[in-house]
PDB file of C-alpha atoms and ligand atoms in Angstrom:
ATOM      1  CA  MET A   1      14.441  -8.034  16.842  1.00 94.00           C
ATOM      2  CA  THR A   2      16.703  -6.192  18.826  1.00 96.00           C
ATOM      3  CA  PRO A   3      15.452  -3.493  21.691  1.00 97.00           C
ATOM      4  CA  GLU A   4      18.237  -1.333  19.925  1.00 98.00           C
ATOM      5  CA  LEU A   5      17.023  -1.642  16.468  1.00 98.00           C
ATOM      6  CA  ALA A   6      13.356  -1.688  17.708  1.00 98.00           C
ATOM      7  CA  SER A   7      14.296   1.837  19.176  1.00 98.00           C
ATOM      8  CA  LEU A   8      15.846   2.998  16.164  1.00 98.00           C
ATOM      9  CA  ALA A   9      13.496   2.104  13.773  1.00 98.00           C
ATOM     10  CA  GLN A  10      11.385   4.246  15.566  1.00 98.00           C
ATOM     11  CA  GLN A  11      13.056   7.079  15.866  1.00 98.00           C
ATOM     12  CA  VAL A  12      13.711   7.629  11.861  1.00 98.00           C
ATOM     13  CA  LYS A  13      11.922   9.922  10.141  1.00 97.00           C
ATOM     14  CA  GLY A  14       9.461   7.687   7.514  1.00 97.00           C
ATOM     15  CA  PHE A  15       5.879   6.332   6.987  1.00 97.00           C
ATOM     16  CA  MET A  16       6.018   2.754   8.814  1.00 98.00           C
ATOM     17  CA  PRO A  17       3.823   2.127  12.321  1.00 98.00           C
ATOM     18  CA  HIS A  18       5.600  -0.064  14.678  1.00 98.00           C
ATOM     19  CA  HIS A  19       3.406  -2.964  14.463  1.00 98.00           C
ATOM     20  CA  GLU A  20       3.643  -2.792  10.882  1.00 98.00           C
ATOM     21  CA  GLY A  21       7.067  -2.421  10.906  1.00 98.00           C
ATOM     22  CA  LEU A  22       7.481  -5.573  13.132  1.00 98.00           C
ATOM     23  CA  ALA A  23       5.155  -7.775  10.812  1.00 98.00           C
ATOM     24  CA  LEU A  24       7.212  -6.750   8.295  1.00 98.00           C
ATOM     25  CA  TYR A  25      10.401  -7.902   9.674  1.00 98.00           C
ATOM     26  CA  ARG A  26       8.037 -11.318  11.071  1.00 98.00           C
ATOM     27  CA  ALA A  27       7.613 -11.967   7.546  1.00 98.00           C
ATOM     28  CA  ALA A  28      11.469 -11.272   6.390  1.00 98.00           C
ATOM     29  CA  ARG A  29      12.675 -13.137   8.613  1.00 98.00           C
ATOM     30  CA  ALA A  30      10.830 -15.941   7.928  1.00 98.00           C
ATOM     31  CA  VAL A  31      12.697 -16.313   4.254  1.00 98.00           C
ATOM     32  CA  ALA A  32      15.211 -13.892   4.275  1.00 98.00           C
ATOM     33  CA  SER A  33      17.842 -17.044   4.737  1.00 98.00           C
ATOM     34  CA  ARG A  34      16.328 -18.581   0.946  1.00 98.00           C
ATOM     35  CA  GLY A  35      17.091 -15.434  -0.976  1.00 98.00           C
ATOM     36  CA  PRO A  36      17.893 -11.912  -0.999  1.00 98.00           C
ATOM     37  CA  LEU A  37      15.087  -9.376   0.132  1.00 99.00           C
ATOM     38  CA  VAL A  38      14.421  -6.109  -1.912  1.00 99.00           C
ATOM     39  CA  GLU A  39      12.349  -3.227  -0.683  1.00 99.00           C
ATOM     40  CA  ILE A  40      11.108  -0.117  -3.165  1.00 98.00           C
ATOM     41  CA  GLY A  41      11.381   2.866  -1.253  1.00 98.00           C
ATOM     42  CA  ALA A  42      13.567   3.650   0.919  1.00 98.00           C
ATOM     43  CA  TYR A  43      13.507   6.933   1.871  1.00 98.00           C
ATOM     44  CA  CYS A  44      15.159   7.590   5.369  1.00 98.00           C
ATOM     45  CA  GLY A  45      15.655   3.859   5.737  1.00 98.00           C
ATOM     46  CA  LYS A  46      12.883   3.534   8.316  1.00 98.00           C
ATOM     47  CA  SER A  47      11.183  -0.039   7.115  1.00 98.00           C
ATOM     48  CA  ALA A  48      15.105  -0.962   6.098  1.00 99.00           C
ATOM     49  CA  VAL A  49      15.987  -1.276   9.539  1.00 99.00           C
ATOM     50  CA  TYR A  50      12.901  -3.901  10.862  1.00 99.00           C
ATOM     51  CA  LEU A  51      13.596  -5.665   7.097  1.00 99.00           C
ATOM     52  CA  GLY A  52      17.924  -4.981   7.477  1.00 98.00           C
ATOM     53  CA  ALA A  53      17.025  -6.493  11.242  1.00 98.00           C
ATOM     54  CA  ALA A  54      15.517  -9.525   9.893  1.00 98.00           C
ATOM     55  CA  ALA A  55      18.282  -9.837   6.990  1.00 98.00           C
ATOM     56  CA  ALA A  56      21.395  -9.570   9.490  1.00 98.00           C
ATOM     57  CA  GLU A  57      19.375 -12.466  11.332  1.00 98.00           C
ATOM     58  CA  ALA A  58      19.113 -14.838   8.956  1.00 98.00           C
ATOM     59  CA  GLY A  59      22.460 -14.274   7.019  1.00 98.00           C
ATOM     60  CA  GLY A  60      20.916 -12.370   4.331  1.00 98.00           C
ATOM     61  CA  VAL A  61      21.075  -9.233   2.516  1.00 98.00           C
ATOM     62  CA  LEU A  62      18.365  -6.437   1.981  1.00 99.00           C
ATOM     63  CA  PHE A  63      18.775  -4.326  -1.394  1.00 99.00           C
ATOM     64  CA  THR A  64      17.126  -0.943  -0.851  1.00 99.00           C
ATOM     65  CA  VAL A  65      15.853   0.913  -3.813  1.00 99.00           C
ATOM     66  CA  ASP A  66      15.026   4.670  -4.189  1.00 98.00           C
ATOM     67  CA  HIS A  67      15.970   7.186  -6.596  1.00 98.00           C
ATOM     68  CA  HIS A  68      16.051   9.553  -3.439  1.00 98.00           C
ATOM     69  CA  ARG A  69      14.243  12.491  -5.763  1.00 97.00           C
ATOM     70  CA  GLY A  70      10.934  11.671  -3.354  1.00 96.00           C
ATOM     71  CA  SER A  71       7.723  11.299  -4.929  1.00 93.00           C
ATOM     72  CA  GLU A  72       5.257  13.369  -5.812  1.00 88.00           C
ATOM     73  CA  GLU A  73       3.674  14.022  -2.685  1.00 88.00           C
ATOM     74  CA  MET A  74       7.207  15.164  -1.480  1.00 92.00           C
ATOM     75  CA  GLN A  75       7.796  17.753  -3.578  1.00 90.00           C
ATOM     76  CA  ALA A  76       7.613  20.661  -2.185  1.00 88.00           C
ATOM     77  CA  GLY A  77       4.035  22.536  -1.478  1.00 89.00           C
ATOM     78  CA  TRP A  78       2.740  18.996  -1.182  1.00 90.00           C
ATOM     79  CA  GLU A  79       1.451  17.413   1.516  1.00 87.00           C
ATOM     80  CA  HIS A  80       4.020  14.860   2.587  1.00 89.00           C
ATOM     81  CA  HIS A  81       7.494  17.516   1.811  1.00 91.00           C
ATOM     82  CA  ASP A  82       9.783  17.682   4.025  1.00 94.00           C
ATOM     83  CA  PRO A  83      11.888  20.851   3.752  1.00 93.00           C
ATOM     84  CA  ASP A  84      15.064  19.454   6.179  1.00 94.00           C
ATOM     85  CA  LEU A  85      15.377  16.587   2.597  1.00 96.00           C
ATOM     86  CA  VAL A  86      16.035  19.104   0.401  1.00 95.00           C
ATOM     87  CA  ASP A  87      19.535  19.707  -0.473  1.00 96.00           C
ATOM     88  CA  PRO A  88      20.580  23.390   0.280  1.00 94.00           C
ATOM     89  CA  ARG A  89      22.736  23.412  -3.401  1.00 96.00           C
ATOM     90  CA  THR A  90      20.552  22.083  -5.622  1.00 95.00           C
ATOM     91  CA  GLY A  91      17.274  22.765  -4.183  1.00 93.00           C
ATOM     92  CA  ARG A  92      16.495  19.043  -5.058  1.00 95.00           C
ATOM     93  CA  PHE A  93      15.102  16.611  -2.645  1.00 96.00           C
ATOM     94  CA  ASP A  94      17.416  13.965  -1.424  1.00 98.00           C
ATOM     95  CA  SER A  95      16.908  11.942   1.045  1.00 98.00           C
ATOM     96  CA  LEU A  96      19.762   9.238   0.602  1.00 98.00           C
ATOM     97  CA  PRO A  97      22.418  11.112   3.341  1.00 98.00           C
ATOM     98  CA  GLN A  98      19.233  10.190   6.242  1.00 98.00           C
ATOM     99  CA  LEU A  99      19.416   6.524   4.627  1.00 98.00           C
ATOM    100  CA  ARG A 100      23.341   6.191   5.155  1.00 98.00           C
ATOM    101  CA  ARG A 101      23.220   7.944   8.474  1.00 98.00           C
ATOM    102  CA  THR A 102      20.350   5.107   9.542  1.00 98.00           C
ATOM    103  CA  LEU A 103      22.136   2.280   7.914  1.00 98.00           C
ATOM    104  CA  GLU A 104      25.664   4.030   9.843  1.00 98.00           C
ATOM    105  CA  ARG A 105      23.099   4.051  13.168  1.00 98.00           C
ATOM    106  CA  ALA A 106      21.703   1.182  12.894  1.00 98.00           C
ATOM    107  CA  GLY A 107      24.943  -1.324  12.342  1.00 98.00           C
ATOM    108  CA  LEU A 108      23.282  -2.484   8.981  1.00 98.00           C
ATOM    109  CA  GLU A 109      26.016  -1.444   6.673  1.00 98.00           C
ATOM    110  CA  ASP A 110      27.275  -4.573   5.600  1.00 98.00           C
ATOM    111  CA  VAL A 111      23.863  -6.523   5.470  1.00 98.00           C
ATOM    112  CA  VAL A 112      21.815  -3.428   3.527  1.00 98.00           C
ATOM    113  CA  VAL A 113      22.691  -2.374  -0.294  1.00 98.00           C
ATOM    114  CA  ALA A 114      21.464   0.789  -0.907  1.00 98.00           C
ATOM    115  CA  VAL A 115      20.561   0.858  -4.913  1.00 98.00           C
ATOM    116  CA  VAL A 116      20.144   4.255  -6.410  1.00 98.00           C
ATOM    117  CA  GLY A 117      17.816   4.803  -9.268  1.00 98.00           C
ATOM    118  CA  ASP A 118      14.363   4.223 -11.006  1.00 98.00           C
ATOM    119  CA  SER A 119      12.641   0.769  -9.381  1.00 98.00           C
ATOM    120  CA  VAL A 120      11.638   0.002 -12.816  1.00 98.00           C
ATOM    121  CA  THR A 121      14.572   0.243 -15.019  1.00 98.00           C
ATOM    122  CA  ILE A 122      16.219  -1.702 -11.970  1.00 98.00           C
ATOM    123  CA  ALA A 123      13.754  -4.602 -11.837  1.00 98.00           C
ATOM    124  CA  ALA A 124      14.409  -4.890 -15.762  1.00 98.00           C
ATOM    125  CA  HIS A 125      17.785  -6.146 -14.832  1.00 98.00           C
ATOM    126  CA  TRP A 126      17.005  -8.139 -11.710  1.00 98.00           C
ATOM    127  CA  SER A 127      16.931 -11.911 -11.218  1.00 96.00           C
ATOM    128  CA  ASP A 128      15.181 -13.560  -7.992  1.00 97.00           C
ATOM    129  CA  ALA A 129      14.296 -12.174  -3.858  1.00 98.00           C
ATOM    130  CA  ALA A 130      13.112 -14.223  -1.423  1.00 98.00           C
ATOM    131  CA  LEU A 131      10.846 -11.301  -0.690  1.00 98.00           C
ATOM    132  CA  VAL A 132       9.762  -7.932  -2.537  1.00 99.00           C
ATOM    133  CA  PHE A 133       8.371  -4.897  -0.358  1.00 99.00           C
ATOM    134  CA  ILE A 134       6.547  -2.530  -2.594  1.00 98.00           C
ATOM    135  CA  ASP A 135       6.265   0.881  -0.691  1.00 98.00           C
ATOM    136  CA  GLY A 136       7.034   3.718  -3.610  1.00 98.00           C
ATOM    137  CA  GLY A 137       5.402   6.034  -5.384  1.00 96.00           C
ATOM    138  CA  HIS A 138       1.776   5.199  -4.736  1.00 95.00           C
ATOM    139  CA  GLY A 139      -0.197   6.841  -7.642  1.00 95.00           C
ATOM    140  CA  PRO A 140      -1.959   4.527 -10.126  1.00 96.00           C
ATOM    141  CA  ALA A 141       0.797   4.037 -12.650  1.00 97.00           C
ATOM    142  CA  PRO A 142       3.900   3.783 -10.579  1.00 97.00           C
ATOM    143  CA  ALA A 143       2.002   1.763  -7.874  1.00 98.00           C
ATOM    144  CA  HIS A 144       1.009  -0.985 -11.054  1.00 98.00           C
ATOM    145  CA  ALA A 145       4.698  -0.320 -12.771  1.00 98.00           C
ATOM    146  CA  ASP A 146       6.415  -1.760  -9.657  1.00 98.00           C
ATOM    147  CA  TYR A 147       3.765  -4.696  -9.233  1.00 98.00           C
ATOM    148  CA  GLU A 148       4.067  -4.929 -13.346  1.00 98.00           C
ATOM    149  CA  ALA A 149       8.323  -4.898 -12.819  1.00 98.00           C
ATOM    150  CA  TRP A 150       8.621  -7.310  -9.518  1.00 98.00           C
ATOM    151  CA  SER A 151       6.185  -9.574  -9.003  1.00 98.00           C
ATOM    152  CA  PRO A 152       7.812 -11.902 -11.700  1.00 97.00           C
ATOM    153  CA  ARG A 153      11.159 -11.240  -9.457  1.00 98.00           C
ATOM    154  CA  VAL A 154       9.487 -13.289  -6.623  1.00 98.00           C
ATOM    155  CA  MET A 155      10.600 -16.472  -5.951  1.00 97.00           C
ATOM    156  CA  PRO A 156       8.124 -19.674  -5.958  1.00 97.00           C
ATOM    157  CA  GLY A 157       7.265 -19.409  -2.115  1.00 97.00           C
ATOM    158  CA  GLY A 158       8.560 -16.082  -1.323  1.00 98.00           C
ATOM    159  CA  LEU A 159       6.630 -13.248  -0.543  1.00 98.00           C
ATOM    160  CA  LEU A 160       5.356 -10.136  -1.717  1.00 98.00           C
ATOM    161  CA  ALA A 161       4.510  -7.165   0.942  1.00 99.00           C
ATOM    162  CA  ILE A 162       2.892  -4.019  -0.126  1.00 98.00           C
ATOM    163  CA  HIS A 163       2.053  -1.286   2.332  1.00 98.00           C
ATOM    164  CA  ASP A 164      -0.691   1.235   2.317  1.00 98.00           C
ATOM    165  CA  VAL A 165      -3.354  -0.588   1.570  1.00 98.00           C
ATOM    166  CA  PHE A 166      -6.599   0.645   2.174  1.00 98.00           C
ATOM    167  CA  PRO A 167      -9.583  -1.346   1.452  1.00 96.00           C
ATOM    168  CA  ASP A 168     -11.649   1.461   2.028  1.00 96.00           C
ATOM    169  CA  PRO A 169     -11.177   4.700  -0.088  1.00 96.00           C
ATOM    170  CA  ALA A 170     -11.998   6.835   3.265  1.00 96.00           C
ATOM    171  CA  HIS A 171      -8.500   5.679   4.525  1.00 95.00           C
ATOM    172  CA  GLY A 172      -6.304   6.263   1.523  1.00 93.00           C
ATOM    173  CA  GLY A 173      -5.502   6.040  -1.628  1.00 94.00           C
ATOM    174  CA  ARG A 174      -6.613   3.350  -4.681  1.00 97.00           C
ATOM    175  CA  PRO A 175      -3.308   1.853  -5.832  1.00 98.00           C
ATOM    176  CA  PRO A 176      -2.017  -0.222  -3.333  1.00 98.00           C
ATOM    177  CA  TYR A 177      -5.047  -1.722  -2.555  1.00 98.00           C
ATOM    178  CA  GLU A 178      -5.366  -2.324  -6.974  1.00 98.00           C
ATOM    179  CA  ILE A 179      -2.317  -3.967  -6.674  1.00 98.00           C
ATOM    180  CA  TRP A 180      -3.157  -6.000  -4.023  1.00 98.00           C
ATOM    181  CA  LEU A 181      -5.865  -7.634  -5.706  1.00 98.00           C
ATOM    182  CA  ARG A 182      -3.974  -8.125  -8.627  1.00 98.00           C
ATOM    183  CA  ALA A 183      -1.620 -10.306  -6.720  1.00 98.00           C
ATOM    184  CA  ARG A 184      -4.672 -12.757  -5.229  1.00 97.00           C
ATOM    185  CA  ASP A 185      -6.181 -12.246  -8.700  1.00 97.00           C
ATOM    186  CA  ASP A 186      -2.505 -14.149  -9.927  1.00 96.00           C
ATOM    187  CA  GLY A 187      -3.106 -16.493  -7.217  1.00 95.00           C
ATOM    188  CA  TYR A 188      -0.813 -15.406  -4.219  1.00 97.00           C
ATOM    189  CA  LEU A 189      -1.713 -16.954  -1.136  1.00 97.00           C
ATOM    190  CA  GLU A 190      -2.445 -14.589   1.816  1.00 97.00           C
ATOM    191  CA  HIS A 191       0.622 -14.701   4.158  1.00 97.00           C
ATOM    192  CA  ALA A 192      -0.339 -11.619   6.851  1.00 98.00           C
ATOM    193  CA  ALA A 193      -1.989  -8.770   7.076  1.00 98.00           C
ATOM    194  CA  VAL A 194      -1.178  -5.803  10.235  1.00 98.00           C
ATOM    195  CA  GLY A 195      -2.616  -2.461   9.864  1.00 98.00           C
ATOM    196  CA  SER A 196      -2.238  -1.597   5.909  1.00 98.00           C
ATOM    197  CA  LEU A 197       0.847  -3.931   5.403  1.00 98.00           C
ATOM    198  CA  ARG A 198      -0.573  -7.326   2.936  1.00 98.00           C
ATOM    199  CA  VAL A 199       1.986  -9.663   3.259  1.00 98.00           C
ATOM    200  CA  LEU A 200       1.624 -12.804   0.599  1.00 98.00           C
ATOM    201  CA  GLN A 201       3.105 -15.488  -0.570  1.00 98.00           C
ATOM    202  CA  LYS A 202       4.031 -16.655  -4.149  1.00 97.00           C
ATOM    203  CA  ARG A 203       2.886 -20.923  -4.968  1.00 95.00           C
ATOM    204  CA  GLU A 204       5.395 -23.173  -4.916  1.00 91.00           C
ATOM    205  CA  THR A 205       5.782 -24.097  -8.616  1.00 78.00           C
ATOM    206  CA  VAL A 206       3.900 -27.651  -8.494  1.00 57.00           C
ATOM    207  CA  SER A 207       7.161 -29.957  -9.142  1.00 59.00           C
ATOM    208  CA  GLY A 208       6.233 -32.384 -12.583  1.00 58.00           C
ATOM    209  CA  PRO A 209       7.253 -35.946 -12.449  1.00 64.00           C
ATOM    210  CA  VAL A 210      11.246 -36.409 -12.363  1.00 60.00           C
ATOM    211  CA  ARG A 211      13.036 -37.615 -15.108  1.00 51.00           C
TER     212      ARG A 211
HETATM  213  N1  LIG B 301       9.234   2.526   3.195  1.00 67.05           N
HETATM  214  C1  LIG B 301       9.770   3.897   3.459  1.00 67.05           C
HETATM  215  C2  LIG B 301       9.092   5.099   3.169  1.00 67.05           C
HETATM  216  C3  LIG B 301       8.535   4.868   1.408  1.00 67.05           C
HETATM  217  S1  LIG B 301       8.340   7.141   0.955  1.00 67.05           S
HETATM  218  C4  LIG B 301       9.592   4.382   4.738  1.00 67.05           C
HETATM  219  O1  LIG B 301       9.362   3.104   5.750  1.00 67.05           O
HETATM  220  O2  LIG B 301      10.004   5.191   5.391  1.00 67.05           O
HETATM  221  C5  LIG B 301       8.130   6.551  -1.286  1.00 67.05           C
HETATM  222  C6  LIG B 301       9.976   6.383  -1.699  1.00 67.05           C
HETATM  223  O3  LIG B 301       9.589   5.986  -2.949  1.00 67.05           O
HETATM  224  C7  LIG B 301      10.189   7.608  -1.722  1.00 67.05           C
HETATM  225  O4  LIG B 301      11.542   7.791  -1.044  1.00 67.05           O
HETATM  226  C8  LIG B 301       9.677   7.616  -2.949  1.00 67.05           C
HETATM  227  O5  LIG B 301      11.637   8.855  -3.349  1.00 67.05           O
HETATM  228  C9  LIG B 301      10.459   7.089  -3.749  1.00 67.05           C
HETATM  229  N2  LIG B 301      10.004   6.742  -5.372  1.00 67.05           N
HETATM  230  C10 LIG B 301       9.395   6.740  -6.208  1.00 67.05           C
HETATM  231  N3  LIG B 301       8.858   6.637  -6.996  1.00 67.05           N
HETATM  232  C11 LIG B 301      10.209   5.693  -7.263  1.00 67.05           C
HETATM  233  C12 LIG B 301      10.632   5.443  -8.445  1.00 67.05           C
HETATM  234  N4  LIG B 301       9.898   5.181  -9.521  1.00 67.05           N
HETATM  235  N5  LIG B 301      11.944   4.434  -8.440  1.00 67.05           N
HETATM  236  C13 LIG B 301      12.711   5.230  -7.526  1.00 67.05           C
HETATM  237  N6  LIG B 301      12.372   4.664  -5.199  1.00 67.05           N
HETATM  238  C14 LIG B 301      11.023   5.835  -6.250  1.00 67.05           C
HETATM  239 MG1  LIG B 302       4.256   3.625   2.826  1.00 67.05          MG
END
């Protein structure tokens, strides 16, 4: 990853520690020439810079999905609320202008496509992905819904990355950890683990005799 993008990523508002972002970049770099990368949870584009850097180097593309209305814990009065991300015209949360600014500053507008809408709705019409990174709604219902909707989209041999996986409940919420357990039960192989980032690999389909 270029020093310029590494430095920019660290300046962007968001929830991705640098060492985890670098691990995400490395995972994405390994598969980005095989198909599109998909991120669930763009927010202001912090993790999209790491993924986008990998896509750019590999001649690939990143689709970054978000409705940009914020998760429950980002609404006014909640723990992760940021008043700078409220649209003064409507009083509603809106992180899309920040995402555009990040992609412009990063020079990644031709490599990263913002997909604005509900994750599960988009998944229902998606074909496949070389990597799916799940970092959207972190409550039980949205996390499990994202896993169920997006896991089938991961190509054989492709990667499923999950953020905020905390085996110890003292360190964070359960749902991302629960979907990581589900993925392992479903046969994914462990690929990488850095901080709360987990990367799993879907098995290659065992090919039968060629006729
Ligand atoms: N990856 C980001 C952080 C994402 S925060 C970073 O690196 O900083 C989680 C994001 O998920 C929020 O922006 C929220 O709007 C989005 N989100 C939550 N539920 C969603 C849903 N059902 N569909 C699309 N986006 C959703
Ligand atoms: Mg996260």
